Amino acid sequence: SLRRRKMAAIRTKSSENNSGGNNGWKRKHHLMAVAGLSFLSLVYYLFLWSPDSQYDFGSLSTKEKAELRRLEPHLMYNLTLNSPYPIGRFCDSGNDCFTVVQRFHGSGDDFKAQRFIMFEQNPGMGLTIANLIRPEIITPHHLVPMNWRIDAGIVFSYNLIQIVAGFMKEGLSFNRSEPQRVLQIGMGGGSATTFMAKIPLNLEFDVVELEPNVYEAAKKWFEFPVNSKVRVHIMDGIDFVRRAAEQGIVYDSLLLDACSNSPNASIVCPHEVFLQENVMADMSKVVGSTGVFSANMYMPKNQENLQNEVTRRFSAHFKSCSALKIAQNGQRCLICSNRENWNWEHGREQMLSNLIRFDYEMGTKTALFLDRMNPVDQ
């Protein structure tokens, strides 16, 4: 079937796929077996176990904080030993099913926590990934997966490049006070929308997702924002864009992150249904003369040739397109607009200046990253 959704390729490390991955969640009497815990540490285990407990670190004495910090490495070890932890499951209308899992890896300052939506038919592919906020002190309270919060300030490379594309090519601007409109096709876990909602601008979002259960998963497990600025449309993205084009609705930035979940697809992102001539023409219309279109491009095989083909096809409908490298494996993000000669080769200096402004406002490093990944011969 031709179901569209965000399907970012997430290759999990073999070291994380250990035999303990399917053991599920350990009950607290098993957790108490962690070596080296003092009697006081066990008291902390029992006291902090409740999923609903909220601990006020400011009220702790220096001695109590020191004891919790002494316990912390043991908890990190236990979390990584039993990772990943399944925390939810859902299926879409085509009976493709997904598992929400939480992974822990590393130790000390390098300890990280992440939440994924994984495709059950292809465990190496994920619908979304999000970093979790590391607490001041990791306690037994954090042995409960849902006691970890999503870090909305961090998105992964292709999400971030799609976000900054609108600013880089001046569809969006920090110098405007009036509302600016963003259209996202393909929700996934909603990482891009969640990040953009925190940008200190008057942004209005239309987010289109084909599958209602994906939207419910984004709200339940990924803290997708629910407010008057974010309008969610459960419908086919092709139909939404066609209607917008017919009604003359224009967006300042259009993020296409709708992909195939077929293990046999040669072009995973964007989904091939969005490569139809009439659909590309409609997307060009809805960004108008000043808006920006961006699309995640992922092809598991014959990547360079297929990227060139996708870029060529979109270039027939937009006046300027650039396929910027965003990963060492050659993955690229396609960025287009209807301004003449407004591509990376001709407008690089101004685009880098725009990226520097974005980095200053948001604490990112996109200018340096894209400049290094995409050198231009002088």
Short mmCIF file of N, CA and C in Angstrom, two decimals, residues 51-222:
data_model
loop_
_atom_site.label_atom_id
_atom_site.label_comp_id
_atom_site.label_asym_id
_atom_site.label_seq_id
_atom_site.Cartn_x
_atom_site.Cartn_y
_atom_site.Cartn_z
N PRO A 51 6.44 5.62 40.48
CA PRO A 51 6.45 6.36 39.22
C PRO A 51 5.92 7.77 39.36
N ASP A 52 5.09 8.00 40.38
CA ASP A 52 4.48 9.32 40.53
C ASP A 52 5.29 10.25 41.42
N SER A 53 6.36 9.75 42.02
CA SER A 53 7.11 10.59 42.95
C SER A 53 7.89 11.66 42.22
N GLN A 54 7.91 12.85 42.78
CA GLN A 54 8.70 13.95 42.24
C GLN A 54 9.67 14.39 43.33
N TYR A 55 10.95 14.32 43.03
CA TYR A 55 11.93 14.56 44.07
C TYR A 55 12.46 15.97 44.01
N ASP A 56 12.45 16.66 45.12
CA ASP A 56 12.95 18.03 45.22
C ASP A 56 14.40 17.98 45.69
N PHE A 57 15.34 18.08 44.75
CA PHE A 57 16.75 17.98 45.11
C PHE A 57 17.20 19.17 45.96
N GLY A 58 16.50 20.29 45.81
CA GLY A 58 16.88 21.46 46.60
C GLY A 58 16.68 21.27 48.08
N SER A 59 15.80 20.34 48.46
CA SER A 59 15.52 20.11 49.88
C SER A 59 16.46 19.09 50.51
N LEU A 60 17.32 18.46 49.70
CA LEU A 60 18.22 17.44 50.22
C LEU A 60 19.43 18.07 50.91
N SER A 61 19.92 17.38 51.90
CA SER A 61 21.16 17.80 52.55
C SER A 61 22.35 17.42 51.67
N THR A 62 23.50 17.98 51.97
CA THR A 62 24.71 17.64 51.22
C THR A 62 25.01 16.16 51.32
N LYS A 63 24.79 15.58 52.49
CA LYS A 63 25.04 14.16 52.69
C LYS A 63 24.10 13.31 51.85
N GLU A 64 22.83 13.72 51.79
CA GLU A 64 21.86 12.96 51.01
C GLU A 64 22.18 13.01 49.52
N LYS A 65 22.58 14.19 49.04
CA LYS A 65 22.96 14.31 47.64
C LYS A 65 24.18 13.46 47.33
N ALA A 66 25.13 13.45 48.24
CA ALA A 66 26.34 12.65 48.04
C ALA A 66 26.01 11.17 47.96
N GLU A 67 25.06 10.72 48.78
CA GLU A 67 24.68 9.31 48.76
C GLU A 67 23.99 8.95 47.44
N LEU A 68 23.15 9.87 46.95
CA LEU A 68 22.49 9.62 45.67
C LEU A 68 23.51 9.58 44.53
N ARG A 69 24.49 10.45 44.58
CA ARG A 69 25.52 10.46 43.53
C ARG A 69 26.37 9.19 43.60
N ARG A 70 26.58 8.67 44.79
CA ARG A 70 27.33 7.43 44.91
C ARG A 70 26.56 6.27 44.30
N LEU A 71 25.25 6.34 44.42
CA LEU A 71 24.39 5.30 43.87
C LEU A 71 24.26 5.39 42.35
N GLU A 72 24.44 6.58 41.80
CA GLU A 72 24.15 6.85 40.38
C GLU A 72 24.86 5.90 39.40
N PRO A 73 26.17 5.62 39.54
CA PRO A 73 26.81 4.71 38.57
C PRO A 73 26.19 3.32 38.54
N HIS A 74 25.72 2.84 39.70
CA HIS A 74 25.07 1.53 39.73
C HIS A 74 23.75 1.55 38.95
N LEU A 75 23.04 2.66 39.06
CA LEU A 75 21.78 2.78 38.33
C LEU A 75 22.04 2.87 36.83
N MET A 76 23.05 3.63 36.43
CA MET A 76 23.41 3.70 35.01
C MET A 76 23.73 2.31 34.48
N TYR A 77 24.48 1.56 35.26
CA TYR A 77 24.87 0.21 34.84
C TYR A 77 23.63 -0.66 34.65
N ASN A 78 22.70 -0.59 35.61
CA ASN A 78 21.48 -1.40 35.52
C ASN A 78 20.64 -0.99 34.32
N LEU A 79 20.54 0.32 34.07
CA LEU A 79 19.74 0.80 32.94
C LEU A 79 20.32 0.33 31.61
N THR A 80 21.64 0.42 31.46
CA THR A 80 22.26 0.00 30.20
C THR A 80 22.24 -1.51 30.05
N LEU A 81 22.38 -2.23 31.18
CA LEU A 81 22.42 -3.69 31.13
C LEU A 81 21.12 -4.26 30.57
N ASN A 82 20.00 -3.66 30.95
CA ASN A 82 18.69 -4.19 30.56
C ASN A 82 18.06 -3.45 29.39
N SER A 83 18.80 -2.53 28.77
CA SER A 83 18.29 -1.79 27.63
C SER A 83 18.25 -2.68 26.38
N PRO A 84 17.23 -2.51 25.51
CA PRO A 84 16.19 -1.49 25.51
C PRO A 84 14.96 -1.93 26.30
N TYR A 85 14.14 -0.95 26.67
CA TYR A 85 12.93 -1.19 27.44
C TYR A 85 11.70 -0.88 26.57
N PRO A 86 10.87 -1.86 26.26
CA PRO A 86 9.63 -1.57 25.52
C PRO A 86 8.64 -0.84 26.42
N ILE A 87 8.12 0.28 25.95
CA ILE A 87 7.19 1.05 26.78
C ILE A 87 5.83 1.26 26.11
N GLY A 88 5.68 0.82 24.86
CA GLY A 88 4.39 0.97 24.20
C GLY A 88 4.38 0.32 22.83
N ARG A 89 3.19 0.20 22.28
CA ARG A 89 3.03 -0.42 20.96
C ARG A 89 1.76 0.11 20.33
N PHE A 90 1.78 0.29 19.00
CA PHE A 90 0.57 0.68 18.29
C PHE A 90 0.69 0.21 16.84
N CYS A 91 -0.45 0.17 16.16
CA CYS A 91 -0.49 -0.24 14.75
C CYS A 91 -1.23 0.82 13.95
N ASP A 92 -0.89 0.91 12.66
CA ASP A 92 -1.57 1.88 11.81
C ASP A 92 -2.74 1.22 11.09
N SER A 93 -3.37 1.97 10.21
CA SER A 93 -4.57 1.47 9.54
C SER A 93 -4.28 0.35 8.55
N GLY A 94 -3.01 0.19 8.17
CA GLY A 94 -2.63 -0.89 7.27
C GLY A 94 -2.09 -2.09 8.00
N ASN A 95 -2.25 -2.10 9.34
CA ASN A 95 -1.78 -3.20 10.20
C ASN A 95 -0.26 -3.33 10.26
N ASP A 96 0.44 -2.26 9.93
CA ASP A 96 1.87 -2.20 10.23
C ASP A 96 2.00 -1.75 11.68
N CYS A 97 2.80 -2.46 12.46
CA CYS A 97 2.87 -2.19 13.90
C CYS A 97 4.24 -1.66 14.30
N PHE A 98 4.24 -0.89 15.38
CA PHE A 98 5.43 -0.20 15.85
C PHE A 98 5.56 -0.38 17.36
N THR A 99 6.80 -0.44 17.83
CA THR A 99 7.08 -0.54 19.26
C THR A 99 7.82 0.71 19.70
N VAL A 100 7.38 1.28 20.82
CA VAL A 100 8.08 2.42 21.42
C VAL A 100 9.05 1.86 22.44
N VAL A 101 10.32 2.16 22.28
CA VAL A 101 11.35 1.62 23.18
C VAL A 101 12.21 2.75 23.71
N GLN A 102 12.77 2.50 24.88
CA GLN A 102 13.70 3.43 25.50
C GLN A 102 15.05 2.75 25.62
N ARG A 103 16.10 3.45 25.18
CA ARG A 103 17.45 2.89 25.20
C ARG A 103 18.35 3.75 26.07
N PHE A 104 19.24 3.08 26.79
CA PHE A 104 20.26 3.75 27.59
C PHE A 104 21.62 3.20 27.18
N HIS A 105 22.60 4.08 27.04
CA HIS A 105 23.94 3.62 26.70
C HIS A 105 24.97 4.61 27.22
N GLY A 106 26.20 4.11 27.39
CA GLY A 106 27.27 4.95 27.91
C GLY A 106 27.32 4.92 29.43
N SER A 107 28.25 5.69 29.97
CA SER A 107 28.40 5.79 31.42
C SER A 107 29.00 7.15 31.74
N GLY A 108 28.91 7.52 33.02
CA GLY A 108 29.47 8.80 33.44
C GLY A 108 28.90 9.96 32.65
N ASP A 109 29.78 10.87 32.21
CA ASP A 109 29.33 12.03 31.45
C ASP A 109 28.79 11.66 30.07
N ASP A 110 29.13 10.47 29.60
CA ASP A 110 28.69 10.03 28.27
C ASP A 110 27.38 9.23 28.30
N PHE A 111 26.76 9.13 29.47
CA PHE A 111 25.51 8.38 29.58
C PHE A 111 24.40 9.11 28.82
N LYS A 112 23.66 8.38 28.00
CA LYS A 112 22.59 8.98 27.21
C LYS A 112 21.34 8.12 27.27
N ALA A 113 20.21 8.80 27.19
CA ALA A 113 18.91 8.13 27.16
C ALA A 113 18.15 8.61 25.93
N GLN A 114 17.54 7.67 25.19
CA GLN A 114 16.82 8.00 23.97
C GLN A 114 15.54 7.18 23.88
N ARG A 115 14.57 7.74 23.18
CA ARG A 115 13.29 7.06 22.96
C ARG A 115 13.06 6.93 21.45
N PHE A 116 12.64 5.73 21.03
CA PHE A 116 12.47 5.43 19.61
C PHE A 116 11.06 4.90 19.35
N ILE A 117 10.61 5.07 18.11
CA ILE A 117 9.49 4.28 17.58
C ILE A 117 10.08 3.39 16.50
N MET A 118 10.06 2.07 16.72
CA MET A 118 10.69 1.12 15.81
C MET A 118 9.63 0.34 15.02
N PHE A 119 9.91 0.12 13.76
CA PHE A 119 9.03 -0.63 12.87
C PHE A 119 9.23 -2.12 13.12
N GLU A 120 8.18 -2.82 13.55
CA GLU A 120 8.32 -4.22 13.95
C GLU A 120 8.73 -5.13 12.79
N GLN A 121 8.31 -4.83 11.59
CA GLN A 121 8.65 -5.68 10.45
C GLN A 121 10.08 -5.48 9.98
N ASN A 122 10.68 -4.38 10.39
CA ASN A 122 12.07 -4.08 10.03
C ASN A 122 12.71 -3.37 11.21
N PRO A 123 13.20 -4.11 12.21
CA PRO A 123 13.70 -3.51 13.46
C PRO A 123 14.85 -2.53 13.27
N GLY A 124 15.49 -2.55 12.11
CA GLY A 124 16.56 -1.59 11.86
C GLY A 124 16.07 -0.24 11.40
N MET A 125 14.75 -0.09 11.21
CA MET A 125 14.17 1.16 10.75
C MET A 125 13.31 1.76 11.86
N GLY A 126 13.37 3.07 11.98
CA GLY A 126 12.61 3.72 13.02
C GLY A 126 11.76 4.84 12.48
N LEU A 127 10.62 5.06 13.10
CA LEU A 127 9.73 6.15 12.72
C LEU A 127 10.24 7.46 13.28
N THR A 128 10.82 7.43 14.47
CA THR A 128 11.37 8.65 15.06
C THR A 128 12.35 8.30 16.17
N ILE A 129 13.12 9.30 16.57
CA ILE A 129 14.07 9.16 17.67
C ILE A 129 14.12 10.49 18.41
N ALA A 130 14.22 10.44 19.73
CA ALA A 130 14.31 11.66 20.52
C ALA A 130 15.26 11.44 21.68
N ASN A 131 16.07 12.44 21.96
CA ASN A 131 16.91 12.40 23.16
C ASN A 131 16.06 12.73 24.38
N LEU A 132 16.47 12.22 25.53
CA LEU A 132 15.78 12.50 26.78
C LEU A 132 16.67 13.37 27.66
N ILE A 133 16.04 14.18 28.48
CA ILE A 133 16.78 15.10 29.35
C ILE A 133 17.44 14.31 30.47
N ARG A 134 18.73 14.49 30.63
CA ARG A 134 19.42 13.85 31.74
C ARG A 134 19.19 14.66 33.01
N PRO A 135 18.69 14.02 34.06
CA PRO A 135 18.40 14.76 35.29
C PRO A 135 19.68 15.16 36.02
N GLU A 136 19.52 16.04 36.99
CA GLU A 136 20.67 16.48 37.79
C GLU A 136 21.35 15.28 38.44
N ILE A 137 20.55 14.39 39.00
CA ILE A 137 21.06 13.14 39.58
C ILE A 137 20.12 12.02 39.15
N ILE A 138 20.66 10.94 38.61
CA ILE A 138 19.85 9.78 38.25
C ILE A 138 19.59 8.96 39.51
N THR A 139 18.31 8.77 39.83
CA THR A 139 17.92 8.05 41.03
C THR A 139 17.02 6.88 40.64
N PRO A 140 16.63 6.03 41.58
CA PRO A 140 15.67 4.96 41.26
C PRO A 140 14.36 5.47 40.68
N HIS A 141 14.02 6.71 40.95
CA HIS A 141 12.85 7.32 40.31
C HIS A 141 12.94 7.21 38.79
N HIS A 142 14.16 7.26 38.27
CA HIS A 142 14.37 7.25 36.82
C HIS A 142 14.47 5.83 36.24
N LEU A 143 14.27 4.83 37.09
CA LEU A 143 14.17 3.47 36.58
C LEU A 143 12.83 3.23 35.89
N VAL A 144 11.91 4.14 36.08
CA VAL A 144 10.62 4.09 35.40
C VAL A 144 10.75 4.89 34.10
N PRO A 145 10.61 4.27 32.93
CA PRO A 145 10.87 4.95 31.67
C PRO A 145 10.12 6.26 31.48
N MET A 146 8.85 6.31 31.86
CA MET A 146 8.06 7.51 31.61
C MET A 146 8.39 8.65 32.57
N ASN A 147 9.31 8.43 33.49
CA ASN A 147 9.78 9.52 34.35
C ASN A 147 10.89 10.33 33.68
N TRP A 148 11.26 9.96 32.46
CA TRP A 148 12.23 10.73 31.68
C TRP A 148 11.46 11.65 30.73
N ARG A 149 11.94 12.90 30.60
CA ARG A 149 11.29 13.88 29.74
C ARG A 149 12.02 14.01 28.41
N ILE A 150 11.26 14.34 27.38
CA ILE A 150 11.82 14.57 26.05
C ILE A 150 12.63 15.86 26.06
N ASP A 151 13.81 15.83 25.44
CA ASP A 151 14.62 17.03 25.28
C ASP A 151 14.23 17.69 23.97
N ALA A 152 13.31 18.65 24.04
CA ALA A 152 12.81 19.30 22.83
C ALA A 152 13.84 20.21 22.19
N GLY A 153 14.92 20.51 22.90
CA GLY A 153 15.95 21.40 22.37
C GLY A 153 16.96 20.70 21.49
N ILE A 154 16.83 19.38 21.32
CA ILE A 154 17.77 18.63 20.49
C ILE A 154 16.99 17.85 19.44
N VAL A 155 17.35 18.06 18.18
CA VAL A 155 16.80 17.26 17.09
C VAL A 155 17.96 16.72 16.27
N PHE A 156 17.71 15.67 15.53
CA PHE A 156 18.79 15.03 14.79
C PHE A 156 18.99 15.70 13.44
N SER A 157 20.13 15.43 12.82
CA SER A 157 20.66 16.23 11.72
C SER A 157 19.63 16.57 10.65
N TYR A 158 18.93 15.56 10.11
CA TYR A 158 18.05 15.89 8.98
C TYR A 158 16.85 16.70 9.45
N ASN A 159 16.35 16.44 10.67
CA ASN A 159 15.27 17.27 11.22
C ASN A 159 15.71 18.72 11.33
N LEU A 160 16.91 18.92 11.89
CA LEU A 160 17.40 20.27 12.11
C LEU A 160 17.64 20.99 10.79
N ILE A 161 18.21 20.31 9.79
CA ILE A 161 18.47 20.96 8.52
C ILE A 161 17.16 21.34 7.83
N GLN A 162 16.14 20.49 7.94
CA GLN A 162 14.84 20.87 7.38
C GLN A 162 14.28 22.09 8.10
N ILE A 163 14.49 22.17 9.40
CA ILE A 163 14.02 23.32 10.17
C ILE A 163 14.73 24.60 9.72
N VAL A 164 16.06 24.54 9.64
CA VAL A 164 16.83 25.75 9.32
C VAL A 164 16.72 26.12 7.85
N ALA A 165 16.27 25.20 7.00
CA ALA A 165 16.16 25.50 5.56
C ALA A 165 15.33 26.74 5.32
N GLY A 166 14.22 26.87 6.05
CA GLY A 166 13.36 28.03 5.88
C GLY A 166 14.06 29.33 6.22
N PHE A 167 14.91 29.31 7.23
CA PHE A 167 15.66 30.50 7.63
C PHE A 167 16.85 30.73 6.70
N MET A 168 17.51 29.66 6.31
CA MET A 168 18.69 29.76 5.45
C MET A 168 18.34 30.43 4.12
N LYS A 169 17.19 30.05 3.55
CA LYS A 169 16.79 30.58 2.25
C LYS A 169 15.74 31.68 2.37
N GLU A 170 15.56 32.21 3.61
CA GLU A 170 14.81 33.43 3.89
C GLU A 170 13.31 33.33 3.65
N GLY A 171 12.78 32.09 3.71
CA GLY A 171 11.33 31.97 3.76
C GLY A 171 10.83 32.39 5.13
N LEU A 172 11.60 32.06 6.17
CA LEU A 172 11.33 32.46 7.55
C LEU A 172 12.39 33.45 7.99
N SER A 173 12.04 34.31 8.95
CA SER A 173 13.00 35.32 9.39
C SER A 173 12.78 35.67 10.85
N PHE A 174 13.89 35.95 11.55
CA PHE A 174 13.81 36.43 12.93
C PHE A 174 13.45 37.91 12.97
N ASN A 175 13.40 38.58 11.84
CA ASN A 175 13.14 40.02 11.80
C ASN A 175 11.67 40.35 11.53
N ARG A 176 10.81 39.35 11.49
CA ARG A 176 9.39 39.60 11.23
C ARG A 176 8.57 39.40 12.50
N SER A 177 7.66 40.30 12.74
CA SER A 177 6.78 40.17 13.90
C SER A 177 5.44 39.54 13.52
N GLU A 178 5.09 39.62 12.23
CA GLU A 178 3.81 39.07 11.79
C GLU A 178 3.87 37.54 11.77
N PRO A 179 2.73 36.88 11.76
CA PRO A 179 2.72 35.42 11.74
C PRO A 179 3.43 34.86 10.51
N GLN A 180 4.16 33.76 10.71
CA GLN A 180 4.83 33.05 9.63
C GLN A 180 4.30 31.61 9.63
N ARG A 181 4.03 31.09 8.45
CA ARG A 181 3.31 29.83 8.33
C ARG A 181 4.24 28.69 7.94
N VAL A 182 4.08 27.56 8.65
CA VAL A 182 4.89 26.37 8.41
C VAL A 182 3.96 25.19 8.15
N LEU A 183 4.25 24.45 7.08
CA LEU A 183 3.51 23.23 6.77
C LEU A 183 4.45 22.05 6.88
N GLN A 184 4.07 21.06 7.70
CA GLN A 184 4.86 19.84 7.82
C GLN A 184 4.00 18.66 7.37
N ILE A 185 4.52 17.88 6.42
CA ILE A 185 3.82 16.69 5.93
C ILE A 185 4.58 15.47 6.42
N GLY A 186 3.94 14.69 7.29
CA GLY A 186 4.58 13.57 7.96
C GLY A 186 4.99 13.98 9.36
N MET A 187 4.36 13.40 10.36
CA MET A 187 4.59 13.83 11.74
C MET A 187 5.65 13.03 12.45
N GLY A 188 5.60 11.69 12.35
CA GLY A 188 6.49 10.88 13.17
C GLY A 188 6.24 11.17 14.64
N GLY A 189 7.31 11.35 15.39
CA GLY A 189 7.18 11.71 16.79
C GLY A 189 7.00 13.20 17.02
N GLY A 190 7.03 13.98 15.93
CA GLY A 190 6.80 15.42 16.04
C GLY A 190 8.00 16.22 16.50
N SER A 191 9.22 15.66 16.36
CA SER A 191 10.41 16.34 16.86
C SER A 191 10.61 17.71 16.23
N ALA A 192 10.40 17.81 14.91
CA ALA A 192 10.61 19.08 14.23
C ALA A 192 9.63 20.13 14.71
N THR A 193 8.36 19.76 14.81
CA THR A 193 7.34 20.71 15.28
C THR A 193 7.61 21.14 16.71
N THR A 194 7.95 20.18 17.57
CA THR A 194 8.22 20.48 18.97
C THR A 194 9.37 21.46 19.11
N PHE A 195 10.43 21.26 18.32
CA PHE A 195 11.57 22.17 18.36
C PHE A 195 11.18 23.55 17.83
N MET A 196 10.50 23.59 16.69
CA MET A 196 10.15 24.88 16.09
C MET A 196 9.18 25.67 16.95
N ALA A 197 8.34 24.97 17.70
CA ALA A 197 7.38 25.66 18.56
C ALA A 197 8.08 26.46 19.66
N LYS A 198 9.34 26.14 19.92
CA LYS A 198 10.10 26.86 20.95
C LYS A 198 10.89 28.04 20.38
N ILE A 199 10.90 28.20 19.06
CA ILE A 199 11.58 29.35 18.45
C ILE A 199 10.81 30.62 18.82
N PRO A 200 11.49 31.66 19.29
CA PRO A 200 10.80 32.87 19.76
C PRO A 200 10.27 33.73 18.62
N LEU A 201 9.36 33.17 17.84
CA LEU A 201 8.73 33.87 16.73
C LEU A 201 7.25 33.54 16.71
N ASN A 202 6.51 34.30 15.93
CA ASN A 202 5.07 34.07 15.79
C ASN A 202 4.85 33.06 14.65
N LEU A 203 5.12 31.79 14.95
CA LEU A 203 4.99 30.73 13.95
C LEU A 203 3.66 30.01 14.11
N GLU A 204 3.02 29.73 12.98
CA GLU A 204 1.78 28.96 12.96
C GLU A 204 2.01 27.70 12.14
N PHE A 205 1.56 26.56 12.67
CA PHE A 205 1.87 25.27 12.06
C PHE A 205 0.62 24.54 11.58
N ASP A 206 0.73 23.97 10.40
CA ASP A 206 -0.21 22.95 9.94
C ASP A 206 0.60 21.68 9.79
N VAL A 207 0.23 20.64 10.53
CA VAL A 207 0.95 19.36 10.49
C VAL A 207 -0.01 18.31 9.94
N VAL A 208 0.40 17.65 8.87
CA VAL A 208 -0.45 16.68 8.19
C VAL A 208 0.10 15.27 8.42
N GLU A 209 -0.73 14.40 8.95
CA GLU A 209 -0.33 13.01 9.22
C GLU A 209 -1.46 12.09 8.78
N LEU A 210 -1.12 11.07 8.02
CA LEU A 210 -2.12 10.14 7.49
C LEU A 210 -2.72 9.26 8.58
N GLU A 211 -1.89 8.85 9.55
CA GLU A 211 -2.30 7.84 10.53
C GLU A 211 -2.66 8.47 11.88
N PRO A 212 -3.90 8.31 12.35
CA PRO A 212 -4.29 8.87 13.65
C PRO A 212 -3.49 8.30 14.81
N ASN A 213 -3.10 7.03 14.74
CA ASN A 213 -2.36 6.43 15.85
C ASN A 213 -0.94 6.99 15.96
N VAL A 214 -0.38 7.47 14.85
CA VAL A 214 0.92 8.12 14.92
C VAL A 214 0.79 9.42 15.71
N TYR A 215 -0.27 10.16 15.46
CA TYR A 215 -0.52 11.39 16.21
C TYR A 215 -0.70 11.10 17.70
N GLU A 216 -1.46 10.07 18.03
CA GLU A 216 -1.65 9.71 19.44
C GLU A 216 -0.33 9.31 20.08
N ALA A 217 0.51 8.60 19.35
CA ALA A 217 1.82 8.20 19.88
C ALA A 217 2.70 9.41 20.12
N ALA A 218 2.65 10.38 19.22
CA ALA A 218 3.46 11.60 19.37
C ALA A 218 3.06 12.37 20.62
N LYS A 219 1.77 12.41 20.91
CA LYS A 219 1.30 13.10 22.11
C LYS A 219 1.65 12.32 23.38
N LYS A 220 1.46 11.02 23.34
CA LYS A 220 1.62 10.20 24.54
C LYS A 220 3.07 10.01 24.95
N TRP A 221 3.95 9.78 23.96
CA TRP A 221 5.32 9.39 24.30
C TRP A 221 6.38 10.41 23.90
N PHE A 222 5.99 11.45 23.13
CA PHE A 222 7.00 12.39 22.64
C PHE A 222 6.64 13.85 22.90
#
